[in-house]
Amino acid sequence: MTGTAAGRELRAVIFDVDGTLADTERDGHRPAFNAAFAEHGVDVEWDVAEYGRLLEITGGGRRIAADLRAHGLGPGEADELAARVHRTKTALFTERVVSGAVVARPGLTELVADLAGAGIRLAVATTGRRSWVGPLLDRLLGAYPVEVVVTGDDVAELKPDPEVYLRALAGLGLPAAEALAVEDSAVGLRAATAAGLATVVVTNGYTADQDFSGAAAVLPGYDGLEPLRAQRCRALHRRWWTAAGPQTRWSRGGAA
Ligand code: XBP
Ligand code: MG
């Protein structure tokens, strides 16, 4: 069945956080995880390449537990230690955010300002923890009305499960067909697509070579020859819903 754009206005954009609003992973979360391991006397240090592989496991606590198990700890011990290390990591990363060390990706602020000016509503759907996501949003998007923020604390299942996006849509009171997701990773794209959303992927160093089949567009950044702004979001959203293609699997989302 071919999708149709009829009756599908773009009313909201739902942003992922890590890698999408800011390039947080390599030089933000990763050093915070490593400092937390050191603080707890755990002999683990994630280098850039290893951390890139571990990003497949969403959620800092789950990521630590999986790696501790790979280092030979039993599941109970790994989970308990991971929870303690992750609490420390969260505190360390929150300090980093509050100090202003995490900055927006180039062009992000211009896109958000343009969306707000065009009357397109704003929301956030992330796997990250609320204690640092809140301060980060205040710093990066504090000037704009972000209506709905769903974090890893608010869901039972993390991405690639669609729960975080479904909750964001419920908070906005919109069907999937009236929103657009912005993601940076294949895992995030899977979550958004499974929620029925057209999704623009803005890649970064860790994700540039991933499989983004089914995305509405794959861009290396917000700026460039044809910057991503409100009008282009509208056009990409309309095209995704109109085109025959992989997205037609999600016609259910269009009917929602
Ligand atoms: C990315 C994640 C997070 C971060 C670390 O989330 O998977 O786990 O790597 O943050 P998204 P926490 O791209 O959905 O924003 O330690 O708070 O989980
Ligand atoms: Mg991300």
mmCIF file of N, CA, C and O in Angstrom, residues 30-46 64 68 81 84-86 88-89 92:
data_model
loop_
_atom_site.group_PDB
_atom_site.id
_atom_site.type_symbol
_atom_site.label_atom_id
_atom_site.label_comp_id
_atom_site.label_asym_id
_atom_site.label_seq_id
_atom_site.Cartn_x
_atom_site.Cartn_y
_atom_site.Cartn_z
ATOM 1 N N ARG A 30 31.612 8.886 27.527
ATOM 2 C CA ARG A 30 32.699 7.892 27.634
ATOM 3 C C ARG A 30 33.676 8.234 28.761
ATOM 4 O O ARG A 30 33.920 7.380 29.645
ATOM 5 N N PRO A 31 34.221 9.473 28.820
ATOM 6 C CA PRO A 31 35.108 9.770 29.947
ATOM 7 C C PRO A 31 34.407 9.707 31.302
ATOM 8 O O PRO A 31 35.043 9.367 32.305
ATOM 9 N N ALA A 32 33.117 10.018 31.335
ATOM 10 C CA ALA A 32 32.385 9.935 32.613
ATOM 11 C C ALA A 32 32.260 8.474 33.057
ATOM 12 O O ALA A 32 32.410 8.153 34.244
ATOM 13 N N PHE A 33 31.985 7.569 32.107
ATOM 14 C CA PHE A 33 31.959 6.137 32.449
ATOM 15 C C PHE A 33 33.331 5.710 32.975
ATOM 16 O O PHE A 33 33.433 5.025 34.001
ATOM 17 N N ASN A 34 34.402 6.114 32.270
ATOM 18 C CA ASN A 34 35.747 5.682 32.668
ATOM 19 C C ASN A 34 36.120 6.226 34.047
ATOM 20 O O ASN A 34 36.717 5.512 34.863
ATOM 21 N N ALA A 35 35.757 7.474 34.315
ATOM 22 C CA ALA A 35 36.050 8.049 35.644
ATOM 23 C C ALA A 35 35.261 7.304 36.718
ATOM 24 O O ALA A 35 35.763 7.081 37.828
ATOM 25 N N ALA A 36 34.039 6.906 36.401
ATOM 26 C CA ALA A 36 33.217 6.166 37.382
ATOM 27 C C ALA A 36 33.812 4.781 37.636
ATOM 28 O O ALA A 36 33.867 4.328 38.785
ATOM 29 N N PHE A 37 34.262 4.111 36.582
ATOM 30 C CA PHE A 37 34.929 2.812 36.788
ATOM 31 C C PHE A 37 36.120 2.993 37.744
ATOM 32 O O PHE A 37 36.283 2.226 38.698
ATOM 33 N N ALA A 38 36.932 4.014 37.489
ATOM 34 C CA ALA A 38 38.124 4.247 38.320
ATOM 35 C C ALA A 38 37.718 4.532 39.764
ATOM 36 O O ALA A 38 38.324 4.010 40.701
ATOM 37 N N GLU A 39 36.673 5.333 39.934
ATOM 38 C CA GLU A 39 36.242 5.693 41.291
ATOM 39 C C GLU A 39 35.797 4.471 42.094
ATOM 40 O O GLU A 39 35.923 4.430 43.310
ATOM 41 N N HIS A 40 35.250 3.474 41.387
ATOM 42 C CA HIS A 40 34.782 2.259 42.057
ATOM 43 C C HIS A 40 35.833 1.154 42.048
ATOM 44 O O HIS A 40 35.542 0.021 42.439
ATOM 45 N N GLY A 41 37.044 1.480 41.596
ATOM 46 C CA GLY A 41 38.117 0.487 41.575
ATOM 47 C C GLY A 41 37.873 -0.647 40.590
ATOM 48 O O GLY A 41 38.378 -1.753 40.767
ATOM 49 N N VAL A 42 37.078 -0.368 39.555
ATOM 50 C CA VAL A 42 36.788 -1.391 38.542
ATOM 51 C C VAL A 42 37.802 -1.246 37.409
ATOM 52 O O VAL A 42 37.964 -0.154 36.846
ATOM 53 N N ASP A 43 38.467 -2.337 37.071
ATOM 54 C CA ASP A 43 39.548 -2.287 36.096
ATOM 55 C C ASP A 43 39.006 -2.374 34.661
ATOM 56 O O ASP A 43 39.256 -3.342 33.944
ATOM 57 N N VAL A 44 38.254 -1.378 34.292
ATOM 58 C CA VAL A 44 37.691 -1.302 32.929
ATOM 59 C C VAL A 44 37.906 0.124 32.441
ATOM 60 O O VAL A 44 37.677 1.080 33.180
ATOM 61 N N GLU A 45 38.363 0.248 31.208
ATOM 62 C CA GLU A 45 38.470 1.578 30.587
ATOM 63 C C GLU A 45 38.074 1.441 29.133
ATOM 64 O O GLU A 45 38.680 0.644 28.407
ATOM 65 N N TRP A 46 37.062 2.168 28.714
ATOM 66 C CA TRP A 46 36.557 2.052 27.348
ATOM 67 C C TRP A 46 37.293 3.026 26.435
ATOM 68 O O TRP A 46 37.204 4.254 26.636
ATOM 69 N N ILE A 64 27.050 -0.902 30.999
ATOM 70 C CA ILE A 64 28.071 -1.303 31.980
ATOM 71 C C ILE A 64 27.865 -2.768 32.379
ATOM 72 O O ILE A 64 28.818 -3.558 32.403
ATOM 73 N N LEU A 68 30.528 -5.811 32.113
ATOM 74 C CA LEU A 68 31.022 -6.508 33.313
ATOM 75 C C LEU A 68 30.784 -8.009 33.182
ATOM 76 O O LEU A 68 31.635 -8.815 33.570
ATOM 77 N N LEU A 81 26.811 -4.021 40.653
ATOM 78 C CA LEU A 81 27.956 -3.115 40.484
ATOM 79 C C LEU A 81 27.667 -2.079 39.394
ATOM 80 O O LEU A 81 28.000 -0.900 39.545
ATOM 81 N N ARG A 84 25.694 0.802 40.719
ATOM 82 C CA ARG A 84 26.490 1.746 41.525
ATOM 83 C C ARG A 84 27.393 2.597 40.637
ATOM 84 O O ARG A 84 27.476 3.814 40.791
ATOM 85 N N VAL A 85 28.057 1.954 39.691
ATOM 86 C CA VAL A 85 28.952 2.709 38.789
ATOM 87 C C VAL A 85 28.137 3.712 37.971
ATOM 88 O O VAL A 85 28.549 4.865 37.777
ATOM 89 N N HIS A 86 26.957 3.295 37.529
ATOM 90 C CA HIS A 86 26.156 4.195 36.692
ATOM 91 C C HIS A 86 25.660 5.406 37.473
ATOM 92 O O HIS A 86 25.570 6.510 36.931
ATOM 93 N N THR A 88 27.308 6.903 39.823
ATOM 94 C CA THR A 88 28.468 7.805 39.859
ATOM 95 C C THR A 88 28.662 8.473 38.504
ATOM 96 O O THR A 88 28.889 9.675 38.411
ATOM 97 N N LYS A 89 28.551 7.669 37.444
ATOM 98 C CA LYS A 89 28.704 8.223 36.090
ATOM 99 C C LYS A 89 27.664 9.323 35.834
ATOM 100 O O LYS A 89 27.976 10.380 35.258
ATOM 101 N N LEU A 92 28.704 12.457 37.591
ATOM 102 C CA LEU A 92 29.852 13.093 36.927
ATOM 103 C C LEU A 92 29.429 13.771 35.622
ATOM 104 O O LEU A 92 29.854 14.888 35.315
#
